[in-house]
Short mmCIF file of C-alpha atoms in Angstrom, two decimals:
data_model
loop_
_atom_site.label_atom_id
_atom_site.label_comp_id
_atom_site.label_asym_id
_atom_site.label_seq_id
_atom_site.Cartn_x
_atom_site.Cartn_y
_atom_site.Cartn_z
CA MET A 1 38.42 54.76 25.61
CA THR A 2 34.81 55.00 24.43
CA ASP A 3 32.27 56.56 26.80
CA VAL A 4 28.80 55.11 27.39
CA LEU A 5 26.23 57.88 27.93
CA SER A 6 22.47 58.33 28.05
CA LEU A 7 20.27 61.29 27.19
CA LEU A 8 17.07 59.57 28.32
CA PRO A 9 14.92 61.24 30.97
CA PRO A 10 15.12 59.70 34.46
CA GLY A 11 12.97 56.61 34.74
CA ARG A 12 12.66 55.90 31.03
CA PRO A 13 13.71 52.30 30.16
CA GLY A 14 16.89 52.16 28.11
CA LEU A 15 19.15 49.54 26.59
CA LEU A 16 22.26 50.97 28.25
CA ALA A 17 20.71 51.01 31.74
CA ASP A 18 20.96 48.52 34.59
CA VAL A 19 24.35 47.09 33.62
CA PRO A 20 27.45 48.02 35.67
CA PRO A 21 30.33 49.36 33.53
CA GLY A 22 32.26 46.51 31.95
CA ALA A 23 29.85 43.83 33.19
CA CYS A 24 27.91 41.23 31.23
CA GLU A 25 24.33 40.90 32.44
CA ASP A 26 23.50 37.39 33.65
CA LEU A 27 20.16 35.59 33.48
CA ALA A 28 19.31 36.18 37.14
CA HIS A 29 19.69 39.96 36.75
CA TYR A 30 17.76 40.01 33.49
CA LEU A 31 14.85 38.11 35.04
CA ALA A 32 14.90 40.32 38.14
CA THR A 33 14.42 43.42 35.97
CA GLY A 34 11.37 41.95 34.19
CA GLY A 35 12.98 40.15 31.29
CA CYS A 36 11.55 37.04 29.61
CA ALA A 37 7.98 38.12 30.39
CA PRO A 38 5.18 35.77 29.23
CA LEU A 39 3.64 36.47 25.85
CA PRO A 40 -0.11 35.73 25.95
CA ALA A 41 -0.75 36.66 22.29
CA PRO A 42 2.09 37.06 19.75
CA GLY A 43 -0.18 38.91 17.33
CA ARG A 44 -0.87 41.60 19.91
CA LEU A 45 2.86 42.26 20.30
CA VAL A 46 3.20 42.67 16.52
CA ASP A 47 0.36 45.19 16.65
CA ARG A 48 2.04 47.02 19.53
CA ILE A 49 5.32 47.18 17.59
CA ALA A 50 3.45 48.60 14.59
CA ALA A 51 1.65 51.18 16.70
CA ALA A 52 4.92 52.24 18.35
CA GLY A 53 6.54 52.73 14.93
CA LEU A 54 9.63 50.60 15.59
CA ARG A 55 12.05 50.58 12.66
CA GLY A 56 14.98 48.30 12.03
CA ARG A 57 18.32 49.49 13.37
CA GLY A 58 20.58 47.75 10.86
CA GLY A 59 20.71 50.68 8.45
CA ALA A 60 17.69 50.77 6.16
CA GLY A 61 15.17 51.68 8.88
CA PHE A 62 12.44 49.41 7.48
CA PRO A 63 9.28 49.07 9.64
CA THR A 64 9.83 46.08 11.94
CA ALA A 65 6.19 45.00 12.13
CA VAL A 66 6.02 44.75 8.33
CA LYS A 67 9.04 42.42 8.30
CA LEU A 68 7.58 40.28 11.08
CA ARG A 69 4.22 39.91 9.34
CA THR A 70 5.80 39.22 5.98
CA VAL A 71 7.90 36.36 7.35
CA ARG A 72 4.99 35.05 9.42
CA ASP A 73 2.70 34.93 6.39
CA ALA A 74 5.22 33.64 3.83
CA PRO A 75 4.70 30.15 2.39
CA GLY A 76 7.45 27.56 2.62
CA GLY A 77 7.38 25.95 6.04
CA PRO A 78 8.40 27.06 9.55
CA PRO A 79 10.41 30.31 9.38
CA VAL A 80 13.89 30.95 10.74
CA VAL A 81 14.91 34.00 12.79
CA VAL A 82 18.42 35.47 12.83
CA ALA A 83 19.96 37.99 15.24
CA ASN A 84 22.37 39.86 12.97
CA GLY A 85 25.29 41.08 15.08
CA GLU A 86 27.81 41.44 12.25
CA GLU A 87 28.61 45.12 12.61
CA GLY A 88 30.56 45.80 9.43
CA GLU A 89 30.30 49.58 9.70
CA PRO A 90 33.70 50.71 11.09
CA GLY A 91 32.27 53.64 13.05
CA SER A 92 29.55 51.71 14.89
CA VAL A 93 29.87 49.81 18.20
CA LYS A 94 26.26 49.45 19.39
CA ASP A 95 25.63 45.89 18.22
CA ARG A 96 28.81 44.48 19.69
CA TRP A 97 28.17 46.37 22.95
CA LEU A 98 24.75 44.73 23.24
CA LEU A 99 26.18 41.27 22.56
CA TRP A 100 29.07 41.82 24.99
CA HIS A 101 27.00 43.27 27.83
CA ARG A 102 23.31 42.40 27.30
CA PRO A 103 23.16 39.05 25.47
CA HIS A 104 19.99 37.98 27.33
CA LEU A 105 18.17 41.07 26.08
CA VAL A 106 19.06 40.12 22.48
CA LEU A 107 18.15 36.46 23.02
CA ASP A 108 14.83 37.48 24.55
CA GLY A 109 14.11 39.59 21.47
CA LEU A 110 15.00 36.59 19.31
CA ARG A 111 12.59 34.42 21.35
CA LEU A 112 9.80 36.94 20.85
CA ALA A 113 10.54 37.26 17.12
CA ALA A 114 10.33 33.48 16.81
CA ALA A 115 6.95 33.48 18.58
CA MET A 116 5.59 36.29 16.39
CA THR A 117 6.68 34.64 13.13
CA GLY A 118 6.11 31.01 14.10
CA ALA A 119 9.80 30.21 13.67
CA ALA A 120 11.18 26.88 14.83
CA ARG A 121 14.88 27.79 14.88
CA GLY A 122 17.08 30.78 15.58
CA TYR A 123 20.64 31.89 14.92
CA VAL A 124 22.95 34.51 16.34
CA TYR A 125 25.30 35.70 13.60
CA LEU A 126 28.45 37.54 14.70
CA SER A 127 32.13 38.12 14.02
CA ASP A 128 33.62 39.03 17.38
CA ASP A 129 35.40 36.87 19.99
CA LEU A 130 33.94 38.57 23.06
CA ALA A 131 30.47 38.68 21.55
CA GLU A 132 30.60 34.98 20.77
CA HIS A 133 31.77 34.16 24.30
CA ALA A 134 29.02 36.25 25.91
CA VAL A 135 26.27 34.77 23.73
CA ARG A 136 27.39 31.18 24.25
CA GLN A 137 27.60 31.78 27.99
CA ALA A 138 24.08 33.25 28.00
CA LEU A 139 22.73 30.31 26.03
CA ALA A 140 24.36 27.92 28.49
CA GLU A 141 22.75 29.78 31.42
CA ARG A 142 19.32 29.23 29.88
CA LYS A 143 19.97 25.46 29.60
CA VAL A 144 21.43 24.55 33.01
CA PRO A 145 18.92 23.40 35.67
CA ALA A 146 18.88 26.69 37.57
CA GLY A 147 18.26 28.68 34.40
CA ARG A 148 15.53 26.33 33.19
CA GLN A 149 13.84 26.49 36.59
CA ALA A 150 13.92 30.30 36.66
CA LEU A 151 12.46 30.48 33.16
CA ALA A 152 9.79 27.93 34.10
CA LEU A 153 8.72 30.05 37.07
CA ARG A 154 8.47 33.11 34.84
CA GLN A 155 6.26 31.30 32.32
CA ALA A 156 3.89 29.71 34.85
CA SER A 157 1.25 32.45 34.83
CA ALA A 158 0.49 32.67 31.10
CA GLU A 159 0.99 31.09 27.73
CA TRP A 160 4.73 31.11 27.07
CA ALA A 161 6.72 32.01 24.01
CA PRO A 162 9.10 29.05 24.29
CA GLU A 163 12.82 29.08 23.86
CA VAL A 164 13.66 27.95 20.32
CA PRO A 165 16.89 26.11 19.49
CA VAL A 166 19.56 28.75 18.82
CA ASP A 167 22.89 28.23 17.06
CA VAL A 168 25.79 30.67 16.93
CA VAL A 169 27.38 31.24 13.52
CA ARG A 170 30.71 33.02 13.24
CA THR A 171 31.85 35.01 10.24
CA GLU A 172 34.66 37.37 9.27
CA ARG A 173 34.05 41.06 9.91
CA THR A 174 33.66 42.85 6.59
CA TYR A 175 31.42 45.65 5.36
CA VAL A 176 29.26 43.29 3.28
CA ALA A 177 29.08 40.32 5.68
CA GLY A 178 26.07 41.76 7.52
CA GLU A 179 23.99 42.26 4.37
CA GLU A 180 20.94 40.00 4.74
CA THR A 181 21.61 37.70 1.80
CA ALA A 182 25.25 37.38 2.87
CA VAL A 183 24.02 36.37 6.33
CA VAL A 184 21.83 33.63 4.85
CA ARG A 185 24.60 32.44 2.54
CA ARG A 186 27.07 32.13 5.42
CA ILE A 187 24.62 30.32 7.73
CA ASP A 188 23.96 27.87 4.91
CA GLY A 189 27.69 27.09 4.80
CA GLY A 190 28.83 29.42 2.04
CA PRO A 191 30.87 32.62 2.02
CA ALA A 192 29.49 35.77 3.65
CA LEU A 193 28.87 37.47 0.33
CA PRO A 194 25.64 39.04 -0.99
CA THR A 195 23.53 37.27 -3.60
CA ALA A 196 21.31 38.64 -6.35
CA LYS A 197 17.75 39.51 -5.39
CA PRO A 198 15.06 38.21 -5.68
CA PRO A 199 14.57 36.04 -3.75
CA ARG A 200 14.99 37.95 -0.53
CA PRO A 201 15.40 36.10 2.78
CA PHE A 202 11.73 36.56 3.71
CA GLU A 203 10.89 34.57 0.56
CA SER A 204 13.67 31.98 0.66
CA GLY A 205 16.35 32.24 3.31
CA VAL A 206 18.20 29.80 5.54
CA GLY A 207 17.68 26.30 4.17
CA GLY A 208 15.10 27.71 1.78
CA ALA A 209 12.76 28.72 4.63
CA PRO A 210 11.27 32.21 5.07
CA THR A 211 13.83 34.01 7.20
CA LEU A 212 13.77 37.11 9.38
CA VAL A 213 17.21 38.74 9.52
CA ALA A 214 16.97 41.30 12.33
CA ASN A 215 19.65 43.61 13.69
CA VAL A 216 20.48 42.93 17.34
CA GLU A 217 19.42 46.42 18.47
CA THR A 218 16.07 45.86 16.76
CA LEU A 219 15.62 42.62 18.73
CA ALA A 220 16.75 44.30 21.95
CA ARG A 221 14.12 47.01 21.45
CA ILE A 222 11.45 44.37 20.81
CA ALA A 223 12.34 42.77 24.16
CA ALA A 224 12.40 46.12 25.98
CA LEU A 225 9.12 47.17 24.40
CA HIS A 226 7.49 43.91 25.55
CA THR A 227 8.85 44.27 29.09
CA HIS A 228 7.74 47.93 29.32
CA PRO A 229 4.58 48.26 27.19
CA GLU A 230 3.73 51.55 28.90
CA SER A 231 6.84 53.07 27.25
CA ALA A 232 6.48 51.38 23.86
CA ALA A 233 6.57 54.52 21.71
CA ALA A 234 9.50 56.00 23.63
CA ILE A 235 11.51 52.77 23.36
CA ALA A 236 10.77 52.49 19.63
CA GLY A 237 11.78 56.13 19.10
CA THR A 238 15.11 55.91 20.92
CA HIS A 239 18.40 55.22 19.16
CA LEU A 240 21.85 53.97 20.05
CA VAL A 241 24.33 56.22 18.26
CA THR A 242 28.11 56.01 18.02
CA LEU A 243 29.98 59.33 18.03
CA SER A 244 33.56 59.76 16.82
CA GLY A 245 36.00 62.27 15.39
CA ALA A 246 39.55 63.45 15.97
CA GLY A 247 38.60 66.39 18.19
CA GLY A 248 36.58 64.70 20.94
CA THR A 249 35.94 61.51 22.86
CA PRO A 250 34.27 58.56 21.12
CA ALA A 251 30.98 57.64 22.74
CA LEU A 252 28.06 55.24 22.57
CA VAL A 253 24.96 57.28 23.40
CA GLU A 254 21.30 56.40 23.84
CA ALA A 255 19.25 59.35 22.67
CA PRO A 256 15.58 60.04 21.94
CA ALA A 257 14.46 60.63 18.38
CA GLY A 258 14.50 64.34 17.60
CA THR A 259 17.73 65.04 19.49
CA HIS A 260 19.73 67.71 17.65
CA LEU A 261 23.06 66.56 16.28
CA LYS A 262 24.62 69.61 17.92
CA THR A 263 23.51 68.26 21.32
CA LEU A 264 25.26 64.98 20.57
CA ALA A 265 28.37 66.80 19.37
CA ASP A 266 28.57 68.94 22.51
CA LEU A 267 28.08 65.87 24.69
CA SER A 268 31.18 64.19 23.27
CA GLY A 269 33.46 67.22 22.86
CA HIS A 270 32.75 67.81 19.17
CA GLY A 271 31.00 71.15 19.53
CA ARG A 272 33.55 72.87 17.24
CA ALA A 273 32.90 70.45 14.38
CA ARG A 274 32.29 71.94 10.93
CA ALA A 275 30.77 68.85 9.30
CA VAL A 276 29.51 65.36 10.04
CA VAL A 277 29.53 62.03 8.24
CA LEU A 278 26.00 60.75 8.77
CA GLY A 279 24.78 57.25 9.59
CA GLY A 280 28.12 55.56 9.04
CA LEU A 281 29.71 55.66 5.60
CA PHE A 282 26.31 55.06 3.99
CA GLY A 283 24.81 58.40 4.99
CA GLY A 284 27.34 60.68 3.34
CA LEU A 285 28.87 63.98 4.34
CA TYR A 286 26.96 67.04 5.56
CA GLY A 287 28.51 70.49 5.89
CA ALA A 288 26.97 73.86 6.73
CA GLY A 289 23.72 73.50 8.64
CA TRP A 290 24.53 70.08 10.09
CA SER A 291 24.01 71.31 13.65
CA ASP A 292 20.34 72.09 12.90
CA LEU A 293 19.61 68.49 11.90
CA ARG A 294 17.91 66.11 14.29
CA LEU A 295 18.08 62.40 14.95
CA ASP A 296 15.21 61.52 12.64
CA HIS A 297 14.93 59.23 9.60
CA GLU A 298 12.78 61.54 7.50
CA GLU A 299 14.63 64.74 8.35
CA LEU A 300 18.05 63.29 7.55
CA ALA A 301 16.76 61.72 4.32
CA ALA A 302 15.24 65.06 3.28
CA ALA A 303 18.64 66.66 3.88
CA GLY A 304 20.24 64.18 1.48
CA GLY A 305 21.73 61.94 4.16
CA ALA A 306 20.60 58.91 6.14
CA LEU A 307 20.46 57.84 9.76
CA GLY A 308 21.72 54.38 8.81
CA CYS A 309 23.18 52.49 11.76
CA GLY A 310 23.40 55.67 13.84
CA ALA A 311 27.16 56.26 13.52
CA LEU A 312 28.15 59.94 13.41
CA HIS A 313 31.71 61.04 12.63
CA PHE A 314 32.45 64.73 13.23
CA LEU A 315 34.95 66.77 11.20
CA HIS A 316 36.68 69.63 13.01
CA PRO A 317 38.07 72.87 11.56
CA ASP A 318 41.48 71.31 10.86
CA ASP A 319 39.97 68.27 9.12
CA CYS A 320 39.67 68.32 5.35
CA PRO A 321 36.34 66.98 4.03
CA VAL A 322 38.05 65.91 0.81
CA ALA A 323 40.47 63.76 2.81
CA ALA A 324 37.60 62.28 4.84
CA ALA A 325 35.64 61.38 1.70
CA THR A 326 38.77 59.98 0.06
CA ASP A 327 39.50 57.76 3.05
CA ALA A 328 35.90 56.51 3.08
CA ALA A 329 35.86 55.75 -0.63
CA GLY A 330 39.21 53.97 -0.44
CA TRP A 331 38.04 51.84 2.48
CA LEU A 332 34.82 50.92 0.68
CA ALA A 333 36.70 50.02 -2.52
CA ALA A 334 38.93 47.69 -0.50
CA GLN A 335 35.85 46.12 1.13
CA SER A 336 34.14 45.27 -2.16
CA ALA A 337 33.01 41.64 -2.35
CA ARG A 338 34.44 41.63 -5.89
CA GLN A 339 31.38 39.83 -7.23
CA CYS A 340 29.76 42.65 -9.23
CA GLY A 341 31.90 44.10 -11.99
CA VAL A 342 30.25 47.49 -11.71
CA CYS A 343 31.09 47.64 -7.99
CA VAL A 344 34.71 46.58 -8.46
CA SER A 345 35.30 49.11 -11.23
CA GLY A 346 32.99 51.81 -9.90
CA THR A 347 34.22 52.02 -6.31
CA SER A 348 37.84 51.83 -7.47
CA ALA A 349 37.25 54.63 -9.98
CA LEU A 350 35.64 56.83 -7.31
CA ALA A 351 38.51 56.20 -4.91
CA ARG A 352 41.18 56.93 -7.55
CA ALA A 353 39.48 60.12 -8.68
CA LEU A 354 39.10 61.41 -5.11
CA THR A 355 42.74 60.56 -4.40
CA ALA A 356 43.74 62.63 -7.42
CA VAL A 357 41.66 65.55 -6.12
CA ALA A 358 43.16 65.24 -2.64
CA ARG A 359 46.70 65.30 -4.05
CA GLY A 360 46.04 68.26 -6.32
CA GLU A 361 46.49 66.04 -9.39
CA ALA A 362 42.96 66.11 -10.80
CA ASP A 363 42.62 67.03 -14.49
CA GLY A 364 39.73 68.81 -16.15
CA THR A 365 37.55 65.71 -16.46
CA THR A 366 37.97 64.34 -12.92
CA VAL A 367 35.21 66.33 -11.25
CA ALA A 368 32.86 65.79 -14.17
CA ASN A 369 33.47 62.03 -13.88
CA LEU A 370 32.81 62.11 -10.14
CA GLU A 371 29.52 63.93 -10.72
CA ARG A 372 28.45 61.46 -13.41
CA TRP A 373 29.46 58.34 -11.48
CA SER A 374 27.77 59.50 -8.28
CA ARG A 375 24.49 59.69 -10.20
CA GLN A 376 24.82 56.52 -12.27
CA LEU A 377 26.29 53.96 -9.85
CA PRO A 378 23.71 53.73 -7.02
CA GLY A 379 21.50 50.64 -7.17
CA ARG A 380 23.71 48.72 -9.57
CA GLY A 381 25.33 46.30 -7.10
CA ALA A 382 24.03 43.28 -5.18
CA CYS A 383 24.39 45.22 -1.90
CA GLY A 384 24.63 48.81 -0.71
CA LEU A 385 28.42 49.19 -0.77
CA ILE A 386 28.56 50.96 -4.11
CA ASP A 387 25.65 53.17 -3.01
CA ALA A 388 27.63 54.23 0.07
CA ALA A 389 30.66 55.19 -2.02
CA ALA A 390 28.54 57.11 -4.53
CA ARG A 391 26.62 58.95 -1.79
CA MET A 392 29.88 59.97 -0.10
CA VAL A 393 31.06 61.50 -3.38
CA ALA A 394 27.70 63.11 -4.17
CA THR A 395 27.44 64.77 -0.76
CA LEU A 396 31.04 66.02 -0.96
CA LEU A 397 30.24 67.61 -4.33
CA THR A 398 27.05 69.15 -2.94
CA HIS A 399 28.44 70.58 0.29
CA TYR A 400 32.05 71.39 -0.64
CA PRO A 401 32.34 72.38 -4.32
CA GLU A 402 34.66 75.25 -3.42
CA ARG A 403 37.02 72.93 -1.52
CA ILE A 404 37.21 70.60 -4.50
CA GLU A 405 38.01 73.53 -6.78
CA ALA A 406 40.67 74.76 -4.35
CA HIS A 407 42.30 71.31 -4.39
CA ARG A 408 42.48 71.46 -8.18
CA SER A 409 44.43 74.70 -8.18
CA SER A 410 46.93 73.71 -5.49
CA PRO A 411 47.66 70.73 -3.20
CA CYS A 412 45.89 70.73 0.17
CA PRO A 413 48.40 70.64 3.07
CA PRO A 414 46.25 68.41 5.34
CA CYS A 415 45.71 65.98 2.43
CA THR A 416 49.36 65.81 1.37
CA ALA A 417 51.03 65.95 4.80
CA ALA A 418 49.86 62.51 5.94
CA PRO A 419 49.05 59.16 4.33
CA PRO A 420 45.39 58.14 3.98
CA ALA A 421 43.82 57.54 7.39
CA THR A 422 42.11 54.25 6.55
CA HIS A 423 41.15 53.78 10.21
CA ARG A 424 39.80 57.30 10.65
CA TYR A 425 36.29 56.00 11.30
CA THR A 426 37.12 53.04 13.56
CA VAL A 427 35.81 53.17 17.15
CA ALA A 428 36.71 50.86 20.07
CA VAL A 429 33.86 48.96 21.72
CA PRO A 430 33.38 50.16 25.33
#
C-alpha cells in the first residue's frame, strides 16, 4: 500500500488536496474549487509562469515558459499540445495518480497550454487502464449538456480559453515510450520509439506541426497556478515525489522545494537509510552525505545527481549498493529500444560488468572498463536511457569504490544469496 502525504503548510494549494482517498474528482467538484477559471490574456499567464520559475516535471526540469513561447512562436501552422502521462520510470507514481484522481486538473492545464500556444488540438498520451478510463470519463463530463452548461457559466464573465478537441492515445508502458519524440511517433501511428534529433517536437511534431509535449504534473501545476495566482511561486516550487525502499512504506508526497531528503526519508520510515537513488534511475546513486541534500534542481545537479521525475529509492544498511546498481543497469538494458547500436551494446556491457562485480567474478579490467564506459557513453543515444545507465555506474564508482574493491576480493553475501531484484524500484499507484 502506498501512502499519500503532504508536507505543505496549512492553506497552501496542493495537487494532492481536496480529493477523498481513492476518489476521482468530477467536474462539479473541480469547478466548485475554482477550476476552469477564465483566461483574459494568455500572454500574461505565460509571464506569470516565467516569473514563478515553473520547470517541467517530466525529468529534465526545463523552464516551462520557454517551451510554451517556443511552440507559440514556431512556424508551421497551428500547434498541437500533448499531456504526457506515460510514466516509464518504475519508481514513480505521480503522473498516474494525477490521471486516476485529478483528470480535470490535467485537462484544465492542457486547455490553458493550448490557449497560450495557440494550439488547435490536444492529446492525452498514457499507458494505463485506470488512467485511460478516468480521462475518458472526464472528457465525457465536459461534453454532456450539464458539463457544457457549467463550463459556459464559468466563462461568462471574461474572454474564455476554449476547450480544444482532445484525443486519448494509448501506448505500451516502457522506459523510452515517454520520451518526447517517441510520444510524437506513437501519436502519428508509429511505434513508441525515440527518433533522431533534430527536429525536436517544437519544430516538427505531431503531423508535422509545432508540438508541446508536457508532463501531466507540469500541466496540473499550470492549472493550479492559474487558479491560485497569489500562490504562484509556491505552486511552481512544490514537487510530487515518490519514495520507496525495502525498509519503509512507499509514499507519494507533495513537498516544497528545499525540503531535506532526510525529512522525506523520516516521513516514510527510511530514516536509517545509508544511500539514495536520486530522481528515478536517471539521477544515479548517492551515498555518504545524502541526508544533507535538499529537494532542489541545482543542488542535486551540483552533487552529481538529478531531481529527474522526483522518485527517490532509499537503500538501508542491509542493502548492497552494488546490487542496487546492478539491478538498475540490468533493467535499463532490457528496456533499450534496440535502435541505437551504441545503446544496445553499451547498456548490455555495463549490466554484464556490474553483474560480474556483484558475483565476485570481475577480472582486473572490469572496473577500468566501467570507469571508461561511464565517461564515454552519455549523450550517444537517441534518448536518455544510456545516460541513465552510465550515470548509475559513475555514481556507484564515485560513492562506493571500497565496496567494489571488496566485491572483487570475495563474493558479497547479499548479492549472491538472491537473484537480481528486477522489480526493486517498482511502486504501486495509491
